[in-house]
Coordinates of C-alpha atoms in Angstrom, one line a residue:
Chain A
X1 CA -109.8 -71.5 49.2
X2 CA -111.4 -70.4 46.0
X3 CA -111.6 -72.4 42.8
X4 CA -108.5 -72.6 40.6
X5 CA -108.2 -73.4 36.9
X6 CA -106.0 -73.4 33.8
X7 CA -106.6 -73.4 30.1
X8 CA -104.3 -73.9 27.2
X9 CA -104.3 -73.6 23.4
X10 CA -102.0 -74.9 20.7
X11 CA -103.3 -72.8 17.8
X12 CA -106.5 -72.3 15.8
X13 CA -107.5 -72.5 12.2
X14 CA -109.0 -74.8 9.6
X15 CA -108.4 -78.0 11.5
X16 CA -110.6 -80.7 10.1
X17 CA -110.9 -84.3 11.4
X18 CA -110.5 -85.5 7.9
X19 CA -107.1 -83.9 7.7
X20 CA -105.6 -85.6 10.7
X21 CA -104.7 -89.3 10.9
X22 CA -105.8 -91.1 14.1
X23 CA -102.1 -91.3 15.1
X24 CA -101.6 -87.6 14.6
X25 CA -104.8 -86.7 16.4
X26 CA -103.7 -88.8 19.3
X27 CA -100.3 -87.1 19.3
X28 CA -101.8 -83.7 19.4
X29 CA -104.2 -84.7 22.2
X30 CA -101.3 -86.1 24.2
X31 CA -99.3 -82.9 23.7
X32 CA -102.2 -80.9 25.0
X33 CA -102.8 -83.2 27.9
X34 CA -99.2 -83.2 29.0
X35 CA -99.1 -79.4 29.0
X36 CA -102.4 -79.2 30.9
X37 CA -101.3 -81.8 33.5
X38 CA -98.0 -79.9 34.0
X39 CA -99.7 -76.6 34.5
X40 CA -102.5 -77.9 36.7
X41 CA -100.0 -79.7 38.9
X42 CA -98.4 -76.4 39.6
X43 CA -101.7 -74.9 40.7
X44 CA -102.6 -78.0 42.7
X45 CA -99.5 -77.8 44.9
X46 CA -100.2 -74.2 45.7
X47 CA -98.2 -72.6 42.9
X48 CA -99.2 -69.2 41.4
X49 CA -101.0 -68.7 38.1
X50 CA -97.7 -67.4 36.8
X51 CA -96.0 -70.6 37.6
X52 CA -98.8 -72.6 36.0
X53 CA -98.9 -70.7 32.7
X54 CA -95.1 -70.8 32.5
X55 CA -95.0 -74.6 33.0
X56 CA -97.8 -75.2 30.5
X57 CA -96.3 -73.1 27.8
X58 CA -92.8 -74.6 28.3
X59 CA -94.4 -78.0 27.8
X60 CA -96.0 -76.8 24.6
X61 CA -92.8 -75.2 23.4
X62 CA -91.0 -78.4 24.0
X63 CA -93.5 -80.4 21.9
X64 CA -92.5 -80.5 18.2
X65 CA -96.1 -80.6 17.1
X66 CA -96.8 -77.0 18.0
X67 CA -95.5 -73.8 16.3
X68 CA -93.6 -72.4 19.2
X69 CA -90.1 -73.2 20.7
X70 CA -88.9 -76.4 19.3
X71 CA -91.6 -76.7 16.7
X72 CA -91.2 -73.2 15.3
X73 CA -91.7 -72.7 11.6
X74 CA -89.0 -71.5 9.2
X75 CA -88.6 -67.9 8.2
X76 CA -87.8 -66.8 4.6
X77 CA -84.1 -67.3 5.3
X78 CA -84.5 -70.7 7.0
X79 CA -84.2 -69.4 10.5
X80 CA -86.5 -69.8 13.5
X81 CA -87.5 -66.4 14.9
X82 CA -89.7 -66.7 18.0
X83 CA -92.1 -64.4 19.8
X84 CA -93.5 -64.7 23.3
X85 CA -95.1 -62.8 26.1
X86 CA -96.3 -63.2 29.7
X87 CA -98.3 -61.0 32.0
X88 CA -99.0 -61.1 35.8
X89 CA -102.5 -60.1 36.5
X90 CA -101.8 -59.3 40.1
X91 CA -99.1 -56.7 39.5
X92 CA -99.8 -55.9 35.8
X93 CA -96.1 -56.6 35.2
X94 CA -95.4 -57.9 31.7
X95 CA -92.5 -59.2 29.6
X96 CA -92.3 -59.9 25.9
X97 CA -89.7 -60.9 23.3
X98 CA -89.9 -60.5 19.5
X99 CA -87.9 -62.3 16.9
X100 CA -85.4 -64.1 19.1
X101 CA -83.4 -67.0 17.8
X102 CA -81.8 -70.0 19.5
X103 CA -83.7 -69.7 22.9
X104 CA -85.1 -73.0 23.8
X105 CA -88.1 -71.6 25.7
X106 CA -89.0 -68.1 24.7
X107 CA -91.7 -67.9 27.4
X108 CA -88.9 -68.2 30.0
X109 CA -87.1 -65.3 28.3
X110 CA -90.3 -63.2 28.4
X111 CA -90.6 -64.0 32.1
X112 CA -86.9 -63.1 32.7
X113 CA -87.5 -59.8 30.9
X114 CA -90.5 -59.1 33.1
X115 CA -88.7 -60.0 36.3
X116 CA -85.0 -59.1 35.7
X117 CA -85.0 -56.2 33.3
X118 CA -86.5 -52.7 33.5
X119 CA -88.1 -53.2 30.2
X120 CA -91.3 -54.9 28.9
X121 CA -90.3 -55.8 25.3
X122 CA -86.9 -56.8 23.9
X123 CA -86.2 -58.0 20.4
X124 CA -83.8 -59.8 18.0
X125 CA -80.1 -59.9 18.8
X126 CA -80.5 -57.8 21.9
X127 CA -83.1 -60.2 23.3
X128 CA -80.7 -63.1 22.7
X129 CA -77.9 -61.2 24.5
X130 CA -80.2 -60.7 27.4
X131 CA -81.1 -64.4 27.4
X132 CA -77.4 -65.3 27.5
X133 CA -76.8 -63.0 30.4
X134 CA -79.7 -64.6 32.2
X135 CA -78.2 -68.0 31.4
X136 CA -81.3 -69.3 29.7
X137 CA -80.9 -72.5 27.7
X138 CA -80.0 -72.0 24.1
X139 CA -80.2 -74.5 21.2
X140 CA -78.6 -74.8 17.8
X141 CA -80.7 -74.8 14.6
X142 CA -80.9 -78.6 14.4
X143 CA -83.0 -78.6 17.6
X144 CA -85.7 -76.6 15.8
X145 CA -85.6 -78.8 12.7
X146 CA -88.4 -81.0 11.7
X147 CA -89.0 -82.6 8.3
X148 CA -92.6 -81.6 8.0
X149 CA -92.0 -77.9 8.8
X150 CA -89.1 -77.9 6.3
X151 CA -91.4 -79.3 3.6
X152 CA -94.1 -76.8 4.5
X153 CA -91.5 -74.0 4.2
X154 CA -90.3 -75.2 0.8
X155 CA -93.9 -75.3 -0.4
X156 CA -94.8 -71.8 0.8
X157 CA -91.5 -70.4 -0.4
X158 CA -92.1 -71.7 -3.9
X159 CA -95.5 -70.0 -3.9
X160 CA -93.6 -66.9 -2.7
X161 CA -96.0 -66.2 0.1
X162 CA -96.3 -66.3 3.8
X163 CA -98.4 -68.8 5.7
X164 CA -99.9 -68.6 9.1
X165 CA -100.6 -72.3 8.8
X166 CA -98.8 -75.4 10.0
X167 CA -99.6 -79.0 9.3
X168 CA -97.9 -82.3 9.6
X169 CA -99.3 -83.8 6.4
X170 CA -97.7 -81.4 4.0
X171 CA -95.9 -83.9 1.8
X172 CA -99.0 -85.6 0.6
X173 CA -100.9 -82.6 -0.6
X174 CA -98.5 -79.7 -0.6
X175 CA -100.3 -77.8 -3.3
X176 CA -103.7 -77.6 -1.7
X177 CA -102.5 -77.0 1.8
X178 CA -102.0 -73.3 1.6
X179 CA -105.5 -72.7 0.3
X180 CA -107.3 -75.3 2.4
X181 CA -105.6 -75.2 5.7
X182 CA -105.2 -72.2 7.8
X183 CA -103.9 -73.0 11.2
X184 CA -102.5 -70.3 13.3
X185 CA -99.5 -71.8 15.1
X186 CA -99.3 -70.3 18.5
X187 CA -99.4 -71.8 22.0
X188 CA -100.7 -70.2 25.2
X189 CA -102.0 -70.6 28.7
X190 CA -104.2 -68.7 31.1
X191 CA -104.7 -69.5 34.8
X192 CA -106.5 -68.5 38.0
X193 CA -104.8 -69.7 41.1
X194 CA -106.2 -70.5 44.6
X195 CA -105.6 -66.9 45.6
X196 CA -107.6 -65.5 42.7
X197 CA -104.5 -64.2 40.9
X198 CA -104.5 -64.4 37.1
X199 CA -101.7 -64.8 34.6
X200 CA -101.4 -65.3 30.8
X201 CA -98.6 -66.4 28.5
X202 CA -98.3 -66.9 24.7
X203 CA -95.5 -68.2 22.5
X204 CA -95.1 -68.7 18.7
X205 CA -92.7 -69.3 15.9
X206 CA -94.8 -66.9 13.8
X207 CA -95.6 -67.3 10.1
X208 CA -94.0 -69.8 7.8
X209 CA -91.6 -68.0 5.4
X210 CA -92.0 -64.8 7.3
X211 CA -89.9 -61.9 6.1
X212 CA -88.7 -58.4 7.2
X213 CA -88.5 -59.4 10.9
X214 CA -92.3 -59.3 11.0
X215 CA -93.8 -59.2 14.5
X216 CA -97.3 -60.6 15.1
X217 CA -99.7 -60.2 18.0
X218 CA -98.1 -62.7 20.3
X219 CA -95.5 -60.4 21.9
X220 CA -97.8 -57.4 21.8
X221 CA -99.3 -56.8 25.3
X222 CA -103.0 -56.0 24.8
X223 CA -103.2 -57.8 21.5
X224 CA -102.1 -61.4 21.9
X225 CA -101.8 -61.5 25.7
X226 CA -103.3 -59.6 28.7
X227 CA -103.9 -60.3 32.3
X228 CA -105.4 -58.1 35.1
X229 CA -106.9 -59.5 38.3
X230 CA -109.8 -57.1 38.0
X231 CA -111.0 -58.7 34.8
X232 CA -109.3 -61.5 33.0
X233 CA -106.3 -63.3 31.6
X234 CA -106.3 -63.8 27.9
X235 CA -104.1 -65.6 25.4
X236 CA -104.9 -65.4 21.7
X237 CA -104.1 -67.3 18.5
X238 CA -105.0 -66.3 15.0
X239 CA -104.2 -63.9 12.2
X240 CA -101.9 -61.7 14.2
X241 CA -102.2 -58.5 12.2
X242 CA -105.9 -58.4 12.8
X243 CA -105.6 -59.2 16.5
X244 CA -103.2 -56.2 16.8
X245 CA -105.6 -53.9 15.0
X246 CA -108.4 -55.1 17.3
X247 CA -106.3 -54.9 20.4
X248 CA -108.1 -58.2 21.0
X249 CA -107.0 -59.3 24.5
X250 CA -107.4 -56.0 26.1
X251 CA -110.7 -55.4 24.4
X252 CA -112.1 -58.4 26.3
X253 CA -110.8 -56.9 29.6
X254 CA -112.4 -53.5 28.8
X255 CA -115.8 -55.1 27.9
X256 CA -115.7 -56.7 31.3
X257 CA -114.4 -53.7 33.3
X258 CA -116.5 -50.9 31.6
X259 CA -119.5 -52.7 30.3
X260 CA -120.0 -55.4 32.9
X261 CA -119.8 -58.3 30.5
X262 CA -118.9 -61.8 31.8
X263 CA -115.7 -63.4 30.5
X264 CA -117.7 -65.6 28.1
X265 CA -119.8 -62.7 26.8
X266 CA -116.8 -60.4 26.3
X267 CA -114.7 -63.1 24.5
X268 CA -117.7 -63.9 22.2
X269 CA -118.2 -60.2 21.3
X270 CA -114.5 -59.8 20.4
X271 CA -113.9 -63.2 18.7
X272 CA -117.3 -64.0 17.1
X273 CA -118.3 -60.4 16.2
X274 CA -115.6 -57.8 16.1
X275 CA -112.8 -60.0 14.8
X276 CA -115.1 -61.8 12.3
X277 CA -116.1 -58.4 10.8
X278 CA -112.5 -57.7 10.0
X279 CA -111.7 -61.2 8.8
X280 CA -109.7 -61.9 11.9
X281 CA -109.6 -65.7 12.0
X282 CA -108.6 -67.4 15.2
X283 CA -109.5 -67.7 18.8
X284 CA -108.6 -67.1 22.4
X285 CA -108.7 -68.7 25.8
X286 CA -109.6 -66.8 29.0
X287 CA -109.8 -67.1 32.7
X288 CA -111.4 -64.8 35.3
X289 CA -110.6 -64.3 39.0
X290 CA -113.5 -66.6 40.0
X291 CA -111.8 -69.5 38.2
X292 CA -114.2 -69.4 35.2
X293 CA -112.7 -70.5 31.9
X294 CA -113.8 -69.7 28.4
X295 CA -112.5 -71.1 25.1
X296 CA -113.8 -69.2 22.0
X297 CA -112.8 -69.4 18.4
X298 CA -114.2 -68.4 15.0
X299 CA -112.2 -70.9 13.0
X300 CA -112.9 -74.6 12.3
X301 CA -110.9 -75.8 15.2
X302 CA -108.6 -74.8 18.0
X303 CA -106.2 -77.2 19.9
X304 CA -107.3 -76.5 23.4
X305 CA -107.8 -77.8 26.9
X306 CA -108.9 -76.8 30.4
X307 CA -108.8 -78.2 33.9
X308 CA -110.5 -76.9 37.0
X309 CA -110.4 -77.6 40.7
X310 CA -114.0 -78.8 40.6
X311 CA -112.8 -81.8 38.6
X312 CA -113.8 -80.6 35.1
X313 CA -111.3 -81.4 32.4
X314 CA -111.4 -81.1 28.6
X315 CA -108.9 -81.6 25.8
X316 CA -110.3 -81.0 22.3
X317 CA -109.4 -80.0 18.7
X318 CA -112.5 -79.6 16.6
X319 CA -115.6 -77.5 16.9
Chain B
X1 CA -118.4 -29.5 6.3
X2 CA -117.7 -30.5 9.8
X3 CA -114.9 -29.0 12.0
X4 CA -111.4 -30.3 11.4
X5 CA -108.4 -30.1 13.7
X6 CA -104.9 -31.4 14.5
X7 CA -102.8 -31.7 17.6
X8 CA -99.1 -32.5 18.0
X9 CA -96.7 -33.3 20.7
X10 CA -92.9 -33.4 21.0
X11 CA -92.5 -35.3 24.2
X12 CA -93.4 -34.9 27.9
X13 CA -91.5 -34.9 31.2
X14 CA -89.9 -32.6 33.7
X15 CA -89.6 -29.6 31.4
X16 CA -89.2 -26.5 33.6
X17 CA -89.0 -22.9 32.4
X18 CA -85.9 -22.4 34.4
X19 CA -84.2 -25.2 32.5
X20 CA -84.6 -23.6 29.0
X21 CA -82.8 -20.5 27.8
X22 CA -85.1 -18.1 25.9
X23 CA -83.3 -19.0 22.7
X24 CA -83.9 -22.7 23.2
X25 CA -87.5 -22.1 24.2
X26 CA -88.1 -20.1 21.1
X27 CA -86.5 -22.9 19.0
X28 CA -88.8 -25.5 20.5
X29 CA -91.8 -23.4 19.9
X30 CA -90.8 -22.8 16.3
X31 CA -90.3 -26.5 15.8
X32 CA -93.8 -27.2 17.1
X33 CA -95.3 -24.3 15.1
X34 CA -93.7 -25.5 11.9
X35 CA -95.1 -29.0 12.3
X36 CA -98.5 -27.8 13.3
X37 CA -98.6 -25.4 10.3
X38 CA -97.6 -28.2 7.9
X39 CA -100.2 -30.6 9.3
X40 CA -103.0 -28.1 9.4
X41 CA -102.2 -26.9 5.8
X42 CA -102.8 -30.5 4.7
X43 CA -106.3 -30.5 6.3
X44 CA -107.1 -27.0 5.1
X45 CA -106.6 -28.0 1.5
X46 CA -108.9 -31.0 1.9
X47 CA -106.3 -33.6 2.8
X48 CA -107.1 -36.6 5.0
X49 CA -106.3 -36.8 8.6
X50 CA -103.8 -39.5 7.6
X51 CA -102.0 -37.0 5.3
X52 CA -102.0 -34.4 8.1
X53 CA -100.5 -36.5 10.8
X54 CA -97.9 -37.9 8.4
X55 CA -96.9 -34.4 7.4
X56 CA -96.7 -33.1 11.0
X57 CA -94.7 -36.1 12.2
X58 CA -92.3 -35.8 9.3
X59 CA -91.7 -32.2 10.2
X60 CA -91.0 -33.1 13.8
X61 CA -88.7 -36.0 12.8
X62 CA -86.7 -33.6 10.6
X63 CA -86.2 -31.1 13.5
X64 CA -83.1 -32.0 15.5
X65 CA -84.6 -30.8 18.7
X66 CA -87.0 -33.7 19.1
X67 CA -86.1 -37.3 19.9
X68 CA -87.3 -38.9 16.7
X69 CA -85.9 -39.2 13.2
X70 CA -82.9 -36.8 12.8
X71 CA -82.8 -36.0 16.5
X72 CA -82.9 -39.6 17.8
X73 CA -80.9 -40.4 20.9
X74 CA -77.9 -42.8 21.0
X75 CA -78.3 -46.5 21.9
X76 CA -75.7 -48.2 24.1
X77 CA -73.6 -49.1 21.0
X78 CA -73.8 -45.6 19.6
X79 CA -76.5 -46.3 17.1
X80 CA -79.9 -44.7 16.4
X81 CA -82.7 -47.2 16.6
X82 CA -86.1 -45.7 15.8
X83 CA -89.7 -46.8 16.4
X84 CA -92.8 -45.4 14.8
X85 CA -96.4 -46.3 14.1
X86 CA -99.5 -44.9 12.3
X87 CA -103.2 -45.9 12.4
X88 CA -106.0 -45.0 10.1
X89 CA -109.2 -44.5 12.1
X90 CA -111.5 -45.0 9.1
X91 CA -110.2 -48.4 8.2
X92 CA -108.5 -49.5 11.4
X93 CA -105.4 -50.2 9.2
X94 CA -102.2 -49.8 11.1
X95 CA -98.4 -49.9 10.4
X96 CA -95.5 -49.9 12.9
X97 CA -91.8 -50.3 12.8
X98 CA -89.5 -51.1 15.8
X99 CA -85.7 -50.6 16.0
X100 CA -85.0 -49.5 12.5
X101 CA -81.8 -47.7 11.6
X102 CA -80.9 -45.2 8.8
X103 CA -84.4 -44.4 7.8
X104 CA -84.8 -40.6 7.6
X105 CA -88.5 -40.7 8.4
X106 CA -89.7 -43.7 10.3
X107 CA -93.3 -42.6 10.1
X108 CA -93.2 -42.9 6.4
X109 CA -91.9 -46.4 6.8
X110 CA -94.8 -47.2 9.2
X111 CA -97.1 -45.8 6.6
X112 CA -95.6 -47.9 3.8
X113 CA -95.9 -51.0 6.0
X114 CA -99.6 -50.2 6.5
X115 CA -100.2 -49.6 2.9
X116 CA -97.8 -51.8 1.0
X117 CA -97.2 -54.9 3.1
X118 CA -99.5 -57.5 4.5
X119 CA -98.1 -56.9 7.9
X120 CA -98.6 -54.4 10.7
X121 CA -95.3 -54.5 12.5
X122 CA -91.8 -55.0 11.1
X123 CA -88.5 -54.6 13.0
X124 CA -84.7 -54.2 12.8
X125 CA -82.8 -55.3 9.7
X126 CA -86.0 -56.7 8.1
X127 CA -87.7 -53.3 8.4
X128 CA -84.7 -51.6 6.8
X129 CA -84.8 -54.1 3.9
X130 CA -88.5 -53.3 3.4
X131 CA -87.7 -49.5 3.5
X132 CA -85.1 -50.0 0.8
X133 CA -87.5 -51.9 -1.4
X134 CA -90.0 -49.1 -0.9
X135 CA -87.3 -46.6 -1.9
X136 CA -87.6 -44.6 1.3
X137 CA -84.9 -42.1 2.0
X138 CA -82.0 -43.4 4.0
X139 CA -79.3 -41.4 5.8
X140 CA -75.9 -42.3 7.2
X141 CA -75.1 -42.0 10.9
X142 CA -73.7 -38.4 10.7
X143 CA -77.2 -37.1 9.7
X144 CA -78.4 -38.3 13.1
X145 CA -75.5 -36.8 15.0
X146 CA -75.8 -33.9 17.3
X147 CA -73.3 -32.8 20.0
X148 CA -75.8 -32.4 22.8
X149 CA -77.3 -35.9 22.3
X150 CA -73.8 -37.3 22.2
X151 CA -72.9 -35.6 25.5
X152 CA -76.1 -36.8 27.0
X153 CA -75.3 -40.4 25.9
X154 CA -71.8 -40.2 27.3
X155 CA -73.1 -39.0 30.6
X156 CA -75.8 -41.7 30.9
X157 CA -73.3 -44.3 29.7
X158 CA -70.9 -43.4 32.5
X159 CA -73.7 -43.8 35.0
X160 CA -74.4 -47.2 33.4
X161 CA -78.1 -46.6 33.1
X162 CA -80.7 -45.8 30.5
X163 CA -82.5 -42.5 30.2
X164 CA -85.9 -41.6 28.9
X165 CA -84.7 -38.0 29.0
X166 CA -83.3 -35.6 26.5
X167 CA -82.1 -32.1 27.0
X168 CA -80.0 -29.6 25.1
X169 CA -78.2 -28.2 28.1
X170 CA -76.4 -31.3 29.2
X171 CA -72.9 -30.1 29.2
X172 CA -73.4 -27.5 31.9
X173 CA -74.9 -29.8 34.5
X174 CA -74.5 -33.3 33.3
X175 CA -74.4 -34.8 36.8
X176 CA -77.8 -33.5 37.9
X177 CA -79.6 -33.9 34.7
X178 CA -80.5 -37.6 35.0
X179 CA -82.1 -37.0 38.4
X180 CA -83.6 -33.7 37.7
X181 CA -84.9 -34.0 34.2
X182 CA -87.1 -36.5 32.8
X183 CA -88.3 -35.8 29.4
X184 CA -89.8 -38.5 27.3
X185 CA -88.6 -38.0 23.8
X186 CA -91.3 -38.9 21.4
X187 CA -93.2 -37.0 18.8
X188 CA -96.8 -37.5 17.6
X189 CA -99.8 -36.1 15.9
X190 CA -103.6 -36.8 15.8
X191 CA -106.1 -35.3 13.5
X192 CA -109.7 -35.2 12.5
X193 CA -110.4 -34.2 8.9
X194 CA -113.3 -32.5 7.3
X195 CA -114.9 -35.9 6.6
X196 CA -114.7 -36.8 10.3
X197 CA -112.0 -39.4 9.7
X198 CA -109.4 -39.8 12.4
X199 CA -105.7 -40.7 12.3
X200 CA -102.8 -40.9 14.7
X201 CA -99.0 -41.3 14.3
X202 CA -96.1 -41.5 16.8
X203 CA -92.3 -41.6 16.3
X204 CA -89.3 -41.9 18.6
X205 CA -85.6 -42.5 18.9
X206 CA -86.4 -44.3 22.2
X207 CA -84.3 -44.2 25.4
X208 CA -80.8 -42.8 25.5
X209 CA -78.3 -45.7 26.0
X210 CA -81.0 -48.3 25.4
X211 CA -79.8 -51.8 25.2
X212 CA -81.0 -55.3 24.1
X213 CA -83.1 -53.9 21.2
X214 CA -85.6 -52.6 23.7
X215 CA -89.0 -51.7 22.2
X216 CA -91.2 -49.1 23.9
X217 CA -94.8 -48.2 23.5
X218 CA -94.4 -46.1 20.4
X219 CA -94.7 -48.9 17.8
X220 CA -97.2 -50.9 19.9
X221 CA -100.7 -50.3 18.5
X222 CA -103.0 -49.9 21.5
X223 CA -100.3 -48.6 23.8
X224 CA -98.6 -45.6 22.1
X225 CA -100.9 -45.1 19.2
X226 CA -104.5 -45.9 18.4
X227 CA -107.2 -44.5 16.0
X228 CA -110.8 -45.6 15.4
X229 CA -113.4 -43.3 13.9
X230 CA -116.0 -44.5 16.4
X231 CA -114.0 -43.1 19.3
X232 CA -110.7 -41.3 19.0
X233 CA -107.2 -40.9 17.7
X234 CA -104.5 -41.0 20.4
X235 CA -100.7 -40.5 20.4
X236 CA -98.8 -41.0 23.6
X237 CA -95.4 -39.9 25.1
X238 CA -94.0 -41.1 28.3
X239 CA -92.4 -44.0 30.2
X240 CA -93.1 -46.5 27.5
X241 CA -93.0 -49.7 29.6
X242 CA -95.9 -48.4 31.7
X243 CA -97.9 -47.2 28.7
X244 CA -97.6 -50.8 27.4
X245 CA -98.9 -52.3 30.6
X246 CA -101.7 -49.8 30.7
X247 CA -102.6 -50.3 27.0
X248 CA -103.0 -46.6 27.4
X249 CA -104.2 -45.4 23.9
X250 CA -106.8 -48.1 23.5
X251 CA -108.0 -47.7 27.1
X252 CA -109.1 -44.2 26.2
X253 CA -111.0 -45.6 23.2
X254 CA -112.7 -48.2 25.4
X255 CA -113.7 -45.7 28.0
X256 CA -115.4 -43.7 25.3
X257 CA -117.0 -46.7 23.5
X258 CA -118.1 -48.8 26.5
X259 CA -118.5 -46.2 29.3
X260 CA -119.7 -43.2 27.3
X261 CA -116.8 -40.9 28.5
X262 CA -115.9 -37.8 26.4
X263 CA -112.5 -37.7 24.9
X264 CA -111.3 -35.3 27.6
X265 CA -112.8 -37.4 30.4
X266 CA -111.3 -40.6 29.1
X267 CA -107.9 -39.2 28.6
X268 CA -107.9 -37.7 32.1
X269 CA -108.9 -41.1 33.7
X270 CA -106.1 -42.9 31.9
X271 CA -103.4 -40.2 32.2
X272 CA -104.2 -38.5 35.5
X273 CA -105.5 -41.5 37.4
X274 CA -104.6 -45.0 36.0
X275 CA -101.1 -44.1 34.7
X276 CA -100.3 -42.0 37.8
X277 CA -101.1 -45.0 40.1
X278 CA -98.5 -47.1 38.3
X279 CA -96.0 -44.2 38.2
X280 CA -96.5 -44.0 34.4
X281 CA -95.2 -40.5 33.8
X282 CA -96.1 -38.8 30.5
X283 CA -99.0 -37.6 28.5
X284 CA -101.1 -38.0 25.4
X285 CA -102.9 -36.0 22.7
X286 CA -106.3 -37.0 21.3
X287 CA -108.9 -36.1 18.7
X288 CA -112.4 -37.2 18.3
X289 CA -114.6 -37.4 15.2
X290 CA -116.3 -34.1 16.0
X291 CA -113.0 -32.3 15.8
X292 CA -112.5 -32.0 19.6
X293 CA -108.9 -32.0 20.8
X294 CA -107.5 -32.9 24.2
X295 CA -103.9 -32.5 25.5
X296 CA -103.4 -34.2 28.9
X297 CA -100.2 -34.9 30.8
X298 CA -99.2 -35.8 34.3
X299 CA -95.6 -34.5 34.0
X300 CA -94.3 -31.0 34.5
X301 CA -94.5 -30.2 30.8
X302 CA -95.3 -31.5 27.4
X303 CA -94.2 -29.9 24.1
X304 CA -97.6 -29.6 22.4
X305 CA -99.8 -27.7 20.0
X306 CA -103.2 -27.7 18.4
X307 CA -105.0 -26.0 15.6
X308 CA -108.7 -26.1 14.7
X309 CA -110.9 -24.9 11.8
X310 CA -112.7 -22.6 14.2
X311 CA -109.5 -20.5 14.4
X312 CA -108.3 -21.8 17.8
X313 CA -104.5 -22.3 17.9
X314 CA -102.1 -23.2 20.7
X315 CA -98.4 -23.9 21.0
X316 CA -97.1 -24.6 24.5
X317 CA -94.5 -26.3 26.6
X318 CA -95.2 -25.9 30.4
X319 CA -98.2 -26.7 32.5

């Protein structure tokens, strides 16, 4: 049996230790650890990388702290419009959903699109209809409500802008938050299972106060998510528009396939060089088919974790 | 001054000479020639590649024969939901719209998103709202109506399926059409201007009888459209789901950047090898910064054309 491993992220951005209370820091670390434990357990009992990334992302979506699923930010009209995608590195099958409301776990919808539809990408009302037909769990607006996100929305709304950020401590320093903090609220997971199969999944509530049914990189296969057994599984978090222009996730794969880069090298070229040159703040997590993991970001921090069958385990926030 | 050039496509698929009447063939060739002439004229008078691809795609969108803009197919609910994208190879700026209704020229909306919004990708009602704010021309449903597409929709609807196809001669042999004909209705243009700047644009009405607000490869930067001055400008047409999984347009760029392939070589690897292996029927057009053009497809035919500053000109349909 070959090594297996999983990595997760809960968003990247200007996350400084001075901005988090000890209680909040502990809550974030617990949220990450829970997701990691759930995903790793799936691998440990012989599950596929697809099972593992799905379980980990569901756990992160269910945690109110992260901007995905339950913790999704507010749009300009006070809704929660969620994006998610998933890709199976063994088959290159992929599923993605953009701008869906009410679905408790958008990653499960992305998986259902991949497995039960003839399409890759569904959106909006149509995606919700498909979710209903697939009998996925739906929730009313109050499930997605949290006071801190509401306050964050009000603040951004009053400044008439959009924010990629999310932070729990908005009420205390609402005015400075938009300038000081940039936290790209997205969650994701990548895994390599004991058969050497790769998978990646990503999920987000998008940008606070987002308008015009904006779609970021999360549901864009090749930008926010990619998986191919030959190279890597990648899940990104960051300023989505720039990750789309950079075709960030697939660029890592191409650097490995065509240039012979290692996972770590390829992720550093894309994240620390190419994305930096276009002001593309954020990061990404990656796995290759030998069970190697890389966690690379060009921002102050990234909520992240990894666990490997060799016993290695990490949960971290700051640089 | 370096060579300049433009290429266009109006969709690929099972297009056989025996299926087109001489009148219809002449009409298609004229539609292609009009678009090519319009786009080339922009380049000839010193316009940018961005101007040229925009002008060419607007011309194709205004022609009822092609599945984009005016000629867009019917969705399951009898609507016309259009996708488009554009990318500027000089700046790597990009704009895309998914599932928008009523907009006369979706490529102009994609361009406005690129130039006037802080986003790359807008969708549905939100995209329409942005189009209104930008005072883009809107049209009512009757503008998008044509008898042959209506008949095509009725036929596909009765078979309870979706079709990537479009054909003018549906009424005569409706039953066999879905099996026999596969024509991927998309239009696109790529260009290299006299400054060596590249641009690409793609536009489509999507799949006949499409459901669930499906999004294909056309508005996905990296899949249906990509442009970067360092490598190439690419516009794809084909079975969108597979072009998304293959990240087809950006794969060509990576093969050039990381493996040193020529435009023609890279497009052949992706279209004639990688896409064929996953049953990804279709084709693509490409330009590089030296003014080279390539037109590659793995289907029976592709509506296509090219014009170069060295006097070369081609308009063609079949293999």
